[in-house]
Amino acid sequence: MTSTESLSSTMHSPKAKEYKRSCFQMKFSTENLPQYLFDHETVWPEMQQALVDCGWYDYSLFYRDDGFAVGVFRTDTSGFDEACARMDKTTINAKWQSVMSKYTPANVVPIDAAKELALVTFIGVCILSCKPLSLFQNLHCA
């Protein structure tokens, strides 16, 4: 079986997990923006692993210079609250949240200040209707 065939069979597998898209907003202090950005560009490997283990997949964090930030991820949990609850059970998350609290306006644990955003619409490609052209090309939908 080629890599392309393997990818195709995985995409069409009836046993594939269903993922929910999740999004949240938060506010951080801009007093030390360069260090905040550096800390988030170099997330500890243990923290990265905990996120995956707790159902945070394809996690991205976006920000504006005024301290507004938006996090987006896919999860196999029931949603944002359950994904956060799973993370709350890890030791590494407690350490990360403690270190990152210096960047929140009131020195609160960042995830406690986060507010979930509701999904209004999603316009995207349904992975089940896509066929890979090759490993080096984008997916093509029929």
Coordinates of C-alpha atoms in Angstrom, one line a residue:
M1 CA 0.0 0.0 0.0
T2 CA 1.4 3.4 -0.9
S3 CA 1.3 6.4 1.4
T4 CA -1.4 8.0 -0.7
E5 CA -3.5 4.8 -0.5
S6 CA -3.0 4.8 3.3
L7 CA -4.0 8.4 3.6
S8 CA -7.1 7.8 1.5
S9 CA -8.2 4.7 3.5
T10 CA -7.6 6.7 6.7
M11 CA -9.8 9.6 5.5
H12 CA -12.6 7.3 4.5
S13 CA -12.4 5.0 7.5
P14 CA -15.8 4.6 9.2
K15 CA -14.0 4.3 12.5
A16 CA -12.4 7.8 12.3
K17 CA -13.0 10.0 15.3
E18 CA -15.4 12.9 15.0
Y19 CA -13.9 16.2 16.0
K20 CA -15.5 19.4 17.3
R21 CA -14.1 22.8 16.4
S22 CA -13.5 24.9 19.4
C23 CA -12.6 28.6 19.7
F24 CA -12.0 30.9 22.7
Q25 CA -10.9 34.5 23.3
M26 CA -8.8 36.0 26.0
K27 CA -7.0 39.2 26.9
F28 CA -3.3 39.5 27.8
S29 CA -1.2 42.4 29.0
T30 CA 0.8 44.1 26.3
E31 CA 3.5 45.3 28.7
N32 CA 5.9 42.5 27.7
L33 CA 4.5 41.5 24.3
P34 CA 7.9 40.2 22.9
Q35 CA 8.3 37.8 25.8
Y36 CA 4.7 36.7 25.6
L37 CA 5.2 35.8 21.9
F38 CA 8.5 34.1 22.6
D39 CA 7.0 31.9 25.3
H40 CA 4.2 30.9 23.0
E41 CA 6.5 30.2 20.1
T42 CA 8.5 27.8 22.4
V43 CA 5.7 25.9 24.2
W44 CA 7.3 23.3 26.4
P45 CA 7.3 19.8 24.7
E46 CA 5.6 18.4 27.8
M47 CA 2.9 20.9 27.5
Q48 CA 2.5 20.2 23.8
Q49 CA 2.1 16.5 24.6
A50 CA -0.4 17.1 27.3
L51 CA -2.5 19.2 25.0
V52 CA -2.6 16.3 22.4
D53 CA -3.2 13.7 25.2
C54 CA -6.1 15.8 26.4
G55 CA -7.8 16.2 23.1
W56 CA -6.4 19.5 21.8
Y57 CA -5.6 19.0 18.1
D58 CA -4.4 21.5 15.5
Y59 CA -4.3 24.2 18.2
S60 CA -3.5 27.7 17.0
L61 CA -3.3 31.0 18.9
F62 CA -3.9 34.3 17.2
Y63 CA -3.3 37.8 18.7
R64 CA -3.6 41.5 18.1
D65 CA -1.2 44.1 19.4
D66 CA -3.8 45.3 21.9
G67 CA -3.7 42.0 23.8
F68 CA -6.8 40.4 22.3
A69 CA -6.1 36.7 21.5
V70 CA -8.1 33.9 20.0
G71 CA -7.4 30.2 20.3
V72 CA -8.8 27.6 17.9
F73 CA -8.5 23.9 18.0
R74 CA -10.2 20.6 17.1
T75 CA -11.1 18.2 19.9
D76 CA -12.5 14.7 20.4
T77 CA -14.1 15.9 23.6
S78 CA -17.6 17.3 24.0
G79 CA -16.1 20.8 23.7
F80 CA -14.1 23.5 25.3
D81 CA -15.1 22.9 28.9
E82 CA -14.3 19.2 28.8
A83 CA -11.0 19.8 26.9
C84 CA -10.0 22.4 29.7
A85 CA -11.1 20.0 32.4
R86 CA -8.8 17.3 31.0
M87 CA -5.9 19.7 31.0
D88 CA -6.7 20.8 34.5
K89 CA -5.9 17.3 35.7
T90 CA -2.3 17.5 34.4
T91 CA 0.6 18.8 36.5
I92 CA 2.3 20.4 33.5
N93 CA -0.7 22.5 32.8
A94 CA -0.8 23.9 36.3
K95 CA 2.9 24.9 35.9
W96 CA 2.2 26.5 32.5
Q97 CA -0.8 28.4 33.6
S98 CA 1.1 29.7 36.7
V99 CA 4.0 30.9 34.5
M100 CA 1.7 32.5 31.9
S101 CA -0.5 34.3 34.5
K102 CA 2.1 37.1 34.5
Y103 CA 0.8 38.1 31.1
T104 CA -2.9 38.4 32.1
P105 CA -4.1 41.9 33.1
A106 CA -5.1 40.8 36.6
N107 CA -2.5 38.1 37.0
V108 CA -5.1 35.4 36.8
V109 CA -4.7 31.9 35.3
P110 CA -5.1 32.5 31.6
I111 CA -7.5 29.7 30.8
D112 CA -9.7 30.9 33.7
A113 CA -10.0 34.2 31.9
A114 CA -10.8 32.6 28.5
K115 CA -14.3 32.8 27.1
E116 CA -15.6 30.2 24.6
L117 CA -16.9 31.6 21.3
A118 CA -19.8 29.9 19.6
L119 CA -19.5 28.6 16.1
V120 CA -21.7 30.5 13.7
T121 CA -20.8 28.8 10.4
F122 CA -18.1 26.7 8.9
I123 CA -17.3 26.8 5.2
G124 CA -14.7 24.2 4.4
V125 CA -13.9 21.0 2.6
C126 CA -15.5 17.8 3.9
I127 CA -12.5 15.5 4.2
L128 CA -14.7 12.5 3.3
S129 CA -15.3 13.9 -0.2
C130 CA -11.7 14.7 -0.9
K131 CA -9.2 12.6 -2.8
P132 CA -5.5 13.2 -2.5
L133 CA -3.8 13.9 -5.8
S134 CA -0.4 13.1 -4.4
L135 CA 1.6 13.6 -1.2
F136 CA 2.9 16.9 -2.5
Q137 CA -0.4 18.4 -3.8
N138 CA -3.4 19.8 -2.1
L139 CA -6.5 17.7 -1.7
H140 CA -8.9 17.8 -4.7
C141 CA -12.6 17.4 -4.1
A142 CA -14.9 15.7 -6.5

